[in-house]
Coordinates of N, CA and C in Angstrom, one line a residue:
Chain W
A29 N 0.8 -1.9 0.3 CA -0.2 -0.3 0.2 C 0.9 0.8 0.0
Q30 N 0.4 2.6 -0.4 CA 1.1 3.5 -0.5 C 0.3 4.9 0.4
K31 N 1.9 5.1 1.2 CA 0.8 6.0 2.1 C 1.8 8.2 2.3
I32 N 1.0 8.5 2.4 CA 2.0 10.1 2.4 C 2.0 10.8 3.4
T33 N 2.6 11.0 3.6 CA 2.8 11.7 5.3 C 2.9 13.9 4.8
Q34 N 2.5 14.2 5.4 CA 3.0 15.7 5.7 C 3.1 15.9 7.2
T35 N 3.4 15.7 8.4 CA 2.9 16.0 9.6 C 2.9 17.3 10.1
Q36 N 2.9 18.5 8.9 CA 3.3 20.1 9.6 C 2.0 20.8 9.0
P37 N 0.6 20.8 10.0 CA -0.5 21.3 9.7 C -0.4 22.7 9.1
G38 N 0.4 23.9 10.1 CA 0.3 24.9 9.6 C 2.2 25.7 10.1
M39 N 2.0 25.7 9.1 CA 4.3 26.7 9.1 C 3.9 28.0 8.7
F40 N 4.6 29.5 9.5 CA 5.3 30.0 9.6 C 6.2 30.6 9.2
V41 N 6.2 31.7 8.4 CA 7.9 32.0 8.3 C 8.1 33.7 7.5
Q42 N 9.3 34.2 7.9 CA 8.8 35.8 7.2 C 9.0 35.5 5.9
E43 N 8.6 37.0 6.2 CA 9.0 37.1 4.5 C 10.1 37.6 3.7
K44 N 11.3 36.5 2.9 CA 12.7 36.4 2.6 C 14.0 35.9 2.7
E45 N 12.9 34.8 4.4 CA 13.6 33.9 4.2 C 12.8 32.4 3.3
A46 N 13.5 31.4 3.8 CA 13.3 30.5 3.6 C 12.7 29.2 4.5
V47 N 11.9 28.1 4.2 CA 11.3 27.6 4.1 C 10.6 26.4 4.0
T48 N 11.1 25.2 4.9 CA 11.1 23.9 4.5 C 10.1 23.3 4.9
L49 N 9.1 22.3 4.3 CA 7.7 21.7 4.5 C 8.3 20.3 4.1
D50 N 8.2 19.3 4.9 CA 8.0 18.0 5.0 C 7.2 17.0 4.3
C51 N 7.3 16.3 4.0 CA 6.6 15.1 3.3 C 7.1 13.8 3.2
T52 N 6.7 12.5 4.2 CA 7.6 12.0 3.3 C 6.6 10.6 3.4
Y53 N 6.8 9.3 2.5 CA 6.5 9.0 1.9 C 6.8 7.0 2.5
D54 N 5.9 5.9 1.3 CA 6.3 5.1 1.6 C 5.8 3.7 0.6
T55 N 6.1 3.3 -0.4 CA 6.0 2.2 -1.6 C 6.9 1.2 -1.3
S56 N 6.3 0.6 -2.0 CA 7.1 -1.2 -2.2 C 7.5 -1.5 -3.4
D57 N 6.8 -0.2 -4.4 CA 7.1 0.0 -5.9 C 8.1 0.5 -6.3
P58 N 9.2 0.3 -7.4 CA 10.4 0.8 -6.6 C 9.9 2.4 -8.4
S59 N 9.3 2.0 -8.8 CA 9.2 3.4 -10.0 C 7.8 4.0 -8.9
Y60 N 8.2 5.0 -8.9 CA 6.8 6.5 -8.7 C 7.5 7.5 -8.7
G61 N 6.1 9.0 -8.6 CA 6.6 9.9 -8.6 C 5.7 10.9 -7.5
L62 N 6.9 11.6 -7.6 CA 6.1 12.8 -6.4 C 6.2 13.3 -6.5
F63 N 5.2 14.3 -6.5 CA 4.7 15.7 -6.6 C 4.2 16.9 -5.5
W64 N 4.6 18.7 -6.2 CA 4.3 19.1 -4.2 C 2.9 20.0 -5.6
Y65 N 2.4 20.6 -4.9 CA 1.3 21.2 -5.3 C 1.2 22.4 -4.3
K66 N 0.2 24.0 -5.3 CA 0.7 24.9 -3.7 C -1.2 25.6 -4.7
Q67 N -2.1 25.5 -3.4 CA -3.4 25.9 -3.3 C -3.9 27.0 -2.7
P68 N -4.2 27.9 -2.9 CA -4.8 28.9 -2.8 C -5.9 29.0 -2.1
S69 N -6.5 30.1 -1.9 CA -7.9 30.1 -1.5 C -9.0 30.6 -3.0
S70 N -8.5 30.2 -3.1 CA -9.2 29.7 -4.6 C -9.1 28.8 -5.3
G71 N -8.8 28.0 -4.2 CA -9.4 26.5 -5.0 C -8.2 26.0 -5.3
E72 N -7.9 26.8 -6.6 CA -6.9 26.3 -7.7 C -5.1 25.4 -7.7
M73 N -5.6 24.3 -8.0 CA -4.3 23.3 -7.8 C -3.6 24.2 -8.8
I74 N -2.1 24.0 -7.6 CA -1.0 25.3 -8.8 C -0.2 23.6 -8.9
F75 N 0.5 23.1 -9.4 CA 1.5 22.0 -9.5 C 3.5 23.3 -9.9
L76 N 3.9 22.4 -8.9 CA 5.2 23.1 -8.3 C 6.2 22.4 -9.0
I77 N 6.5 21.1 -8.8 CA 8.3 20.3 -9.1 C 7.8 18.7 -9.0
Y78 N 8.0 18.2 -9.7 CA 8.4 17.5 -10.1 C 9.4 16.2 -9.6
Q79 N 9.8 14.9 -9.3 CA 11.1 14.4 -9.0 C 10.8 12.4 -9.1
G80 N 10.9 12.1 -10.5 CA 10.7 11.2 -10.4 C 11.7 10.0 -9.6
S81 N 11.2 8.7 -9.8 CA 12.4 7.6 -8.3 C 13.6 7.8 -8.8
Y82 N 13.9 6.9 -10.0 CA 14.7 7.4 -10.7 C 16.3 8.4 -10.6
D83 N 15.2 9.7 -10.8 CA 16.3 11.1 -10.7 C 16.9 10.8 -9.6
Q84 N 18.5 10.7 -10.2 CA 19.5 11.2 -9.1 C 19.7 12.7 -8.7
Q85 N 19.6 13.9 -9.2 CA 19.6 14.8 -8.5 C 18.3 15.0 -8.3
N86 N 18.7 16.0 -7.9 CA 16.7 16.8 -6.4 C 16.5 18.1 -7.7
A87 N 15.0 18.0 -7.6 CA 14.4 18.9 -8.6 C 14.7 19.9 -8.6
T88 N 14.3 20.9 -9.6 CA 14.2 22.4 -9.1 C 13.4 23.5 -9.9
E89 N 12.8 24.0 -10.1 CA 12.1 25.4 -10.2 C 12.0 26.5 -9.2
G90 N 12.9 27.6 -10.1 CA 13.0 28.4 -9.9 C 13.2 28.3 -8.3
R91 N 12.2 29.0 -7.8 CA 12.1 29.7 -6.2 C 12.0 27.9 -5.2
Y92 N 11.2 26.9 -5.8 CA 11.7 26.1 -5.5 C 11.9 24.0 -5.8
S93 N 12.6 24.1 -4.8 CA 13.6 23.1 -5.1 C 12.8 21.8 -4.3
L94 N 13.2 20.5 -4.7 CA 12.3 19.1 -4.3 C 14.5 18.6 -3.4
N95 N 13.9 17.7 -1.5 CA 15.5 17.4 -0.9 C 14.4 16.4 -1.1
F96 N 15.2 15.7 -2.0 CA 14.6 14.2 -2.1 C 15.9 13.4 -1.6
Q97 N 15.1 12.3 -0.7 CA 16.3 11.9 0.4 C 15.6 9.7 -0.1
K98 N 16.2 9.4 -0.8 CA 15.3 8.3 -1.4 C 15.2 6.8 -0.8
A99 N 16.4 6.5 0.4 CA 16.4 6.3 1.8 C 15.8 6.4 2.7
R100 N 15.8 7.2 3.3 CA 14.7 8.4 4.0 C 13.4 8.0 4.0
K101 N 13.6 8.1 2.3 CA 11.5 8.3 2.0 C 11.2 9.3 2.5
S102 N 11.9 10.8 2.0 CA 11.2 11.8 2.1 C 11.4 12.9 0.9
A103 N 10.7 13.9 1.2 CA 10.4 14.3 -0.6 C 10.2 16.5 0.4
N104 N 11.2 17.1 0.7 CA 10.7 18.0 1.6 C 11.3 19.4 0.1
L105 N 10.1 19.8 0.3 CA 10.0 21.3 -0.8 C 10.6 21.9 0.3
V106 N 11.7 22.4 -0.5 CA 12.1 23.7 0.1 C 11.7 24.8 -1.0
I107 N 11.2 26.6 -0.6 CA 10.8 27.7 -0.8 C 11.7 28.7 -0.3
S108 N 12.3 29.1 -1.2 CA 13.6 30.2 -0.5 C 12.9 32.1 -0.8
A109 N 13.6 32.6 -0.3 CA 12.9 34.0 -0.1 C 11.5 34.0 -0.9
S110 N 11.1 33.6 1.4 CA 9.7 34.0 0.6 C 8.8 35.4 0.4
Q111 N 7.7 35.1 -0.9 CA 6.6 36.5 -1.0 C 5.5 36.0 0.0
L112 N 5.6 36.5 0.6 CA 3.5 36.9 1.1 C 2.8 35.8 -0.2
G113 N 3.0 36.3 -1.3 CA 2.4 35.6 -2.0 C 2.5 34.1 -2.4
D114 N 3.7 33.7 -1.0 CA 3.9 32.2 -1.4 C 2.1 31.9 0.1
S115 N 1.0 32.2 0.3 CA 0.9 31.6 1.3 C -0.5 30.8 0.8
A116 N -0.3 30.1 1.2 CA -1.3 28.7 0.8 C -1.6 27.9 1.3
M117 N -1.9 26.7 0.8 CA -2.4 25.4 1.1 C -1.6 24.6 0.3
Y118 N -0.5 23.6 0.7 CA 0.9 22.8 0.0 C 0.9 21.8 0.2
F119 N 0.4 21.2 -1.1 CA 0.3 19.4 -0.5 C 1.5 19.0 -1.3
C120 N 1.7 17.3 -1.1 CA 2.8 16.7 -1.7 C 1.7 15.6 -2.1
A121 N 2.3 15.1 -3.1 CA 1.5 13.4 -4.0 C 2.7 13.3 -4.6
M122 N 2.3 11.4 -4.6 CA 3.0 10.6 -5.2 C 2.1 9.7 -5.9
R123 N 2.6 9.7 -6.7 CA 1.5 9.1 -7.9 C 2.2 6.8 -7.5
V124 N 2.3 6.1 -7.7 CA 3.0 4.9 -8.1 C 1.5 4.7 -9.8
N125 N 0.2 3.6 -9.3 CA -0.7 3.5 -9.8 C -1.8 3.8 -10.5
D126 N -2.2 4.8 -8.7 CA -3.2 6.2 -8.3 C -1.7 7.3 -8.2
M127 N -3.2 8.4 -7.9 CA -2.5 9.2 -7.0 C -3.0 10.1 -6.0
R128 N -2.1 9.2 -4.7 CA -2.5 10.6 -3.2 C -1.6 11.1 -2.9
F129 N -3.2 12.1 -2.4 CA -2.3 13.2 -1.6 C -2.0 13.1 -0.2
G130 N -0.7 14.2 0.4 CA -0.9 14.4 1.6 C -2.1 14.7 2.5
A131 N -1.8 15.5 3.6 CA -3.2 16.1 4.3 C -3.2 17.8 3.7
G132 N -2.3 17.9 3.9 CA -1.5 19.2 2.8 C -0.8 20.5 4.1
T133 N 0.3 21.2 4.0 CA 0.8 21.7 5.6 C -0.4 23.8 5.1
R134 N -0.6 24.1 6.0 CA -0.6 25.5 5.6 C 0.8 26.6 6.0
L135 N 0.8 27.5 5.2 CA 1.8 28.6 5.0 C 1.7 29.4 5.0
T136 N 1.7 29.3 6.0 CA 1.1 31.8 6.1 C 3.1 33.0 6.7
V137 N 3.3 33.3 5.4 CA 3.9 35.1 5.2 C 4.0 35.5 6.0
K138 N 4.9 36.1 6.5 CA 4.7 36.9 7.0 C 5.6 38.1 6.9
P139 N 4.9 39.4 6.7 CA 5.8 40.6 6.2 C 7.1 41.3 7.4
Chain V
D21 N 1.2 26.6 -23.2 CA -0.7 26.5 -23.5 C -0.6 24.9 -21.4
T22 N -0.6 26.0 -20.7 CA -1.0 24.1 -19.5 C -2.2 24.2 -19.5
E23 N -3.1 25.1 -19.8 CA -4.9 24.9 -19.2 C -5.2 23.4 -19.9
V24 N -5.7 23.8 -17.8 CA -7.2 23.0 -18.7 C -8.5 23.7 -17.8
T25 N -9.5 23.2 -18.6 CA -10.4 24.6 -18.6 C -11.2 23.6 -17.4
Q26 N -12.0 23.7 -16.8 CA -13.5 24.0 -16.8 C -14.7 23.9 -16.0
T27 N -15.9 23.7 -16.3 CA -17.0 24.4 -16.8 C -18.2 23.3 -15.7
P28 N -18.9 23.3 -15.5 CA -19.1 25.8 -14.4 C -18.1 26.0 -13.1
K29 N -18.0 27.3 -13.6 CA -16.8 27.6 -12.2 C -18.1 27.3 -10.1
H30 N -19.3 27.0 -10.5 CA -19.9 27.2 -9.9 C -21.4 26.1 -10.0
L31 N -22.0 25.2 -9.0 CA -23.1 25.2 -9.7 C -23.8 24.6 -8.2
V32 N -25.2 24.8 -8.5 CA -26.3 24.6 -6.9 C -27.5 23.2 -7.5
M33 N -27.6 22.4 -7.1 CA -28.5 21.8 -7.6 C -28.9 20.8 -6.5
G34 N -30.4 20.4 -7.0 CA -31.5 19.5 -5.7 C -30.7 18.2 -5.9
M35 N -31.5 17.4 -5.7 CA -31.2 16.0 -5.4 C -31.8 15.4 -6.6
T36 N -32.9 15.9 -7.2 CA -33.8 15.0 -7.9 C -32.6 15.5 -9.6
N37 N -31.9 16.5 -9.3 CA -31.7 17.0 -10.6 C -31.2 15.9 -11.2
K38 N -30.5 16.2 -13.3 CA -28.8 15.8 -13.7 C -28.6 16.8 -14.3
K39 N -27.0 16.3 -14.0 CA -26.2 18.1 -14.7 C -25.8 17.7 -15.1
S40 N -24.1 18.1 -15.3 CA -22.0 17.2 -16.5 C -21.7 18.5 -15.6
L41 N -20.4 18.0 -15.5 CA -19.4 18.9 -15.3 C -18.3 18.6 -16.3
K42 N -17.9 19.5 -17.0 CA -17.1 19.5 -18.2 C -15.3 19.8 -17.9
C43 N -14.6 19.0 -18.4 CA -12.7 19.6 -18.1 C -12.3 19.3 -19.6
E44 N -11.6 20.2 -20.0 CA -11.2 20.6 -21.7 C -9.6 20.6 -21.4
Q45 N -8.6 19.9 -22.0 CA -7.8 20.1 -22.6 C -6.6 20.1 -24.3
H46 N -5.8 20.8 -24.2 CA -5.8 20.8 -25.2 C -4.1 20.5 -25.5
M47 N -3.5 20.1 -24.3 CA -2.2 19.5 -24.7 C -2.0 18.9 -25.5
G48 N -2.8 17.7 -25.4 CA -2.2 16.3 -26.1 C -2.5 14.5 -24.9
H49 N -2.7 16.0 -23.4 CA -2.6 14.9 -22.1 C -3.3 13.8 -23.4
R50 N -3.0 12.5 -22.6 CA -3.3 11.2 -23.1 C -4.3 10.8 -21.4
A51 N -4.3 11.4 -19.8 CA -4.7 11.1 -19.1 C -5.3 12.1 -18.7
M52 N -6.5 11.9 -18.1 CA -7.3 12.7 -17.1 C -7.7 12.3 -16.8
Y53 N -7.8 12.9 -15.9 CA -8.7 12.8 -14.1 C -10.1 13.3 -13.4
W54 N -10.6 12.5 -12.8 CA -11.3 13.8 -11.5 C -11.1 13.2 -10.6
Y55 N -11.3 13.9 -10.0 CA -10.8 14.3 -7.8 C -12.2 15.1 -7.5
K56 N -12.2 14.5 -5.5 CA -13.5 15.9 -5.2 C -13.0 15.4 -3.9
Q57 N -12.3 17.2 -3.7 CA -12.3 18.0 -2.3 C -12.9 18.3 -2.0
K58 N -12.8 17.7 -0.4 CA -14.7 18.4 0.5 C -13.6 19.7 1.1
A59 N -13.8 20.4 1.9 CA -12.9 21.2 2.6 C -12.2 21.2 3.4
K60 N -10.9 21.7 3.7 CA -10.1 21.8 4.2 C -8.8 20.3 4.2
K61 N -9.7 19.4 3.4 CA -9.1 17.6 2.7 C -8.3 17.5 1.5
P62 N -7.5 16.7 1.9 CA -6.8 17.2 0.0 C -7.5 16.2 -0.9
P63 N -7.3 16.8 -1.8 CA -8.3 15.9 -3.0 C -7.6 14.8 -3.2
E64 N -9.0 13.9 -3.6 CA -9.3 12.1 -3.9 C -9.3 12.0 -5.0
L65 N -9.2 10.8 -4.9 CA -9.2 10.8 -6.7 C -10.2 9.8 -7.2
M66 N -10.8 10.3 -7.6 CA -12.1 9.6 -8.4 C -12.1 8.7 -9.2
F67 N -11.7 9.4 -10.6 CA -11.5 8.0 -12.1 C -10.4 8.6 -12.8
V68 N -9.8 7.9 -13.3 CA -8.9 8.2 -14.1 C -8.8 7.4 -16.0
Y69 N -8.8 8.1 -17.1 CA -8.7 8.0 -18.0 C -7.4 7.7 -18.2
S70 N -6.8 7.2 -19.2 CA -5.9 6.6 -20.3 C -6.6 6.8 -21.6
Y71 N -6.3 6.9 -22.7 CA -5.9 6.7 -24.2 C -8.1 6.9 -24.2
E72 N -9.2 7.5 -24.1 CA -9.5 8.2 -23.1 C -10.6 6.9 -23.0
K73 N -10.3 5.4 -22.2 CA -10.4 4.3 -21.4 C -10.5 4.5 -20.1
L74 N -11.0 3.9 -19.9 CA -11.7 3.9 -17.7 C -10.2 3.0 -17.0
S75 N -9.7 3.8 -16.4 CA -8.5 2.8 -16.2 C -8.3 2.5 -14.9
I76 N -9.1 3.4 -14.1 CA -8.6 3.3 -12.4 C -10.4 4.4 -12.0
N77 N -11.4 3.3 -11.5 CA -12.6 3.8 -10.8 C -12.4 3.7 -8.5
E78 N -12.1 4.7 -8.2 CA -11.9 4.0 -7.0 C -13.8 3.5 -6.3
S79 N -13.8 3.2 -6.2 CA -15.3 3.1 -5.8 C -16.1 3.5 -5.6
V80 N -16.5 4.5 -7.0 CA -17.6 5.8 -6.3 C -18.6 4.8 -6.8
P81 N -19.2 6.3 -6.1 CA -21.1 5.3 -6.2 C -21.4 5.8 -7.7
S82 N -22.6 5.0 -8.2 CA -23.2 5.5 -9.7 C -23.6 6.5 -10.1
R83 N -24.6 6.7 -8.5 CA -24.3 7.9 -9.2 C -23.7 9.8 -9.7
F84 N -22.0 8.8 -10.0 CA -21.3 10.0 -10.8 C -21.2 8.6 -11.4
S85 N -20.8 10.1 -13.5 CA -20.8 7.8 -14.0 C -19.6 9.5 -15.1
P86 N -18.3 9.0 -15.2 CA -18.0 9.8 -16.0 C -17.2 9.7 -17.3
E87 N -17.3 10.4 -18.7 CA -17.7 9.9 -19.8 C -17.0 11.0 -19.8
C88 N -15.3 10.3 -21.5 CA -14.2 10.4 -22.6 C -15.1 10.3 -23.3
P89 N -15.6 11.2 -23.9 CA -16.0 10.8 -25.7 C -14.9 11.9 -26.5
N90 N -13.0 11.9 -26.7 CA -12.4 12.4 -27.2 C -11.3 12.3 -26.3
S91 N -10.0 12.6 -26.4 CA -8.8 12.9 -26.0 C -8.8 14.0 -25.1
S92 N -9.8 15.1 -25.2 CA -9.8 16.4 -25.1 C -10.7 16.4 -23.9
L93 N -11.5 15.5 -24.1 CA -12.9 16.0 -23.3 C -12.6 15.4 -21.7
L94 N -13.3 15.8 -20.8 CA -13.8 15.3 -19.6 C -15.0 14.9 -19.4
N95 N -16.2 14.3 -19.0 CA -16.9 15.3 -18.6 C -17.9 14.4 -17.4
L96 N -18.5 14.4 -16.2 CA -18.8 13.5 -15.1 C -20.3 14.1 -14.6
H97 N -21.1 12.3 -15.1 CA -22.5 13.2 -15.1 C -23.0 13.0 -13.5
L98 N -23.5 13.9 -12.5 CA -23.8 14.2 -11.6 C -25.9 13.1 -11.8
H99 N -26.3 12.8 -10.5 CA -28.0 12.4 -10.7 C -28.2 11.7 -9.9
A100 N -29.4 12.2 -8.6 CA -30.0 12.0 -7.7 C -28.4 12.2 -6.3
L101 N -28.1 13.2 -6.9 CA -27.3 13.6 -5.7 C -27.1 13.1 -3.4
Q102 N -26.6 13.5 -3.6 CA -26.6 13.8 -1.7 C -25.9 14.9 -1.5
P103 N -26.7 15.7 -0.4 CA -25.9 17.0 0.2 C -24.4 16.5 0.9
E104 N -23.9 15.1 1.4 CA -22.7 15.5 1.0 C -21.5 15.3 -0.1
D105 N -21.9 14.9 -0.9 CA -21.1 15.3 -2.4 C -21.2 16.3 -2.5
S106 N -21.7 17.6 -2.1 CA -21.2 18.7 -1.8 C -19.5 18.9 -1.6
A107 N -19.1 19.2 -2.6 CA -17.6 19.5 -2.5 C -16.6 20.2 -3.7
L108 N -15.6 19.9 -4.1 CA -15.3 21.2 -5.2 C -14.5 19.7 -6.0
Y109 N -14.5 19.6 -7.3 CA -14.1 18.8 -8.2 C -13.4 19.5 -8.5
L110 N -12.5 18.3 -9.1 CA -11.4 19.0 -9.8 C -10.6 17.7 -11.4
C111 N -10.4 18.4 -12.1 CA -10.2 18.0 -13.7 C -8.9 18.1 -13.5
A112 N -8.1 16.9 -14.2 CA -6.9 17.6 -14.8 C -6.2 16.2 -15.7
S113 N -4.8 17.1 -15.7 CA -4.5 15.5 -16.7 C -3.1 16.2 -17.1
S114 N -2.6 14.6 -16.9 CA -1.2 14.7 -16.8 C -0.3 13.5 -17.9
H115 N 1.2 13.5 -18.9 CA 1.2 13.0 -19.1 C 3.2 13.1 -18.8
Y116 N 3.4 11.9 -19.8 CA 5.6 11.8 -19.6 C 6.2 12.6 -20.2
L117 N 7.5 12.9 -20.7 CA 7.9 13.3 -21.0 C 8.9 13.1 -20.7
G118 N 9.9 11.5 -21.7 CA 10.8 10.5 -20.8 C 10.8 10.4 -19.1
Q119 N 12.0 11.0 -18.8 CA 11.5 10.9 -16.9 C 10.5 11.4 -16.7
E120 N 10.2 12.4 -17.0 CA 9.3 13.8 -17.3 C 8.1 13.0 -15.9
E121 N 7.4 13.9 -15.5 CA 5.7 13.6 -15.7 C 5.3 15.1 -15.3
T122 N 4.3 15.3 -15.2 CA 3.5 16.7 -14.8 C 2.0 16.0 -15.0
Q123 N 1.5 17.6 -13.6 CA 0.1 17.0 -13.8 C -0.6 18.4 -13.1
Y124 N -1.5 18.3 -14.2 CA -1.9 19.6 -14.9 C -3.7 20.0 -14.3
F125 N -3.9 21.1 -12.6 CA -5.2 20.1 -12.3 C -5.8 22.0 -13.5
G126 N -6.6 21.8 -13.2 CA -8.2 23.2 -13.9 C -9.0 23.5 -13.3
P127 N -9.4 24.8 -12.9 CA -9.5 25.2 -11.2 C -10.9 25.0 -10.7
G128 N -11.4 24.4 -11.0 CA -12.9 23.6 -10.9 C -14.0 23.9 -10.3
T129 N -14.7 23.0 -9.9 CA -16.4 23.2 -10.1 C -16.8 23.3 -8.8
R130 N -17.1 24.2 -7.7 CA -18.0 24.0 -6.4 C -19.4 23.6 -7.1
L131 N -19.7 22.2 -6.4 CA -20.7 22.0 -6.6 C -21.3 22.1 -4.5
L132 N -22.5 23.1 -4.9 CA -23.4 22.3 -3.6 C -25.0 21.8 -4.2
V133 N -25.0 20.8 -2.9 CA -25.9 20.1 -3.5 C -26.9 19.9 -2.8
L134 N -27.9 20.9 -2.5 CA -29.6 21.1 -1.3 C -30.6 19.3 -0.8

């Protein structure tokens, strides 16, 4: 069975600082994909970053990077230089045969 | 273009009504998805279509009926819904490019069942 866990219900970060959102996963399948999405209060799910299980390097997309530690089964999202517009719900997800989401972390960026 | 469109944006329906949600993408993606999201919860997968064939049905009640008329369109037909079916319904599409996978979501339809 596949499982994905986000243990931080809420996080606060000061504007312009970096923040790490935690995500751990569990699957016995060697082939899987890991995703991070941002969901503002408007409801839209915005794709941020993807990491494949066979990727050797950590994925990066602008201010977003994914700290992939395969042995620990963790896929933490790092947001550098936080902005007020980064305040939103963040979901980690894993795709094996289907797609499963973690419970989410609500990030609040303080001015 | 990474756009997935959904209509309508909002829908209010009675328990005896029949309505449909529509989803469209023109990115050439061959996998399309329906998710249901309740307030303050993560999205839950309902259906997956791969190459226009239903590949995953996550034990969804038969009052939800998906349809994939072609590779760009995905519908969700609703009939005799219950108030607990009120939620945000999200459509998504995805593709693989080498080792890279992306899954893009539409803006969702907020459904209220009275």
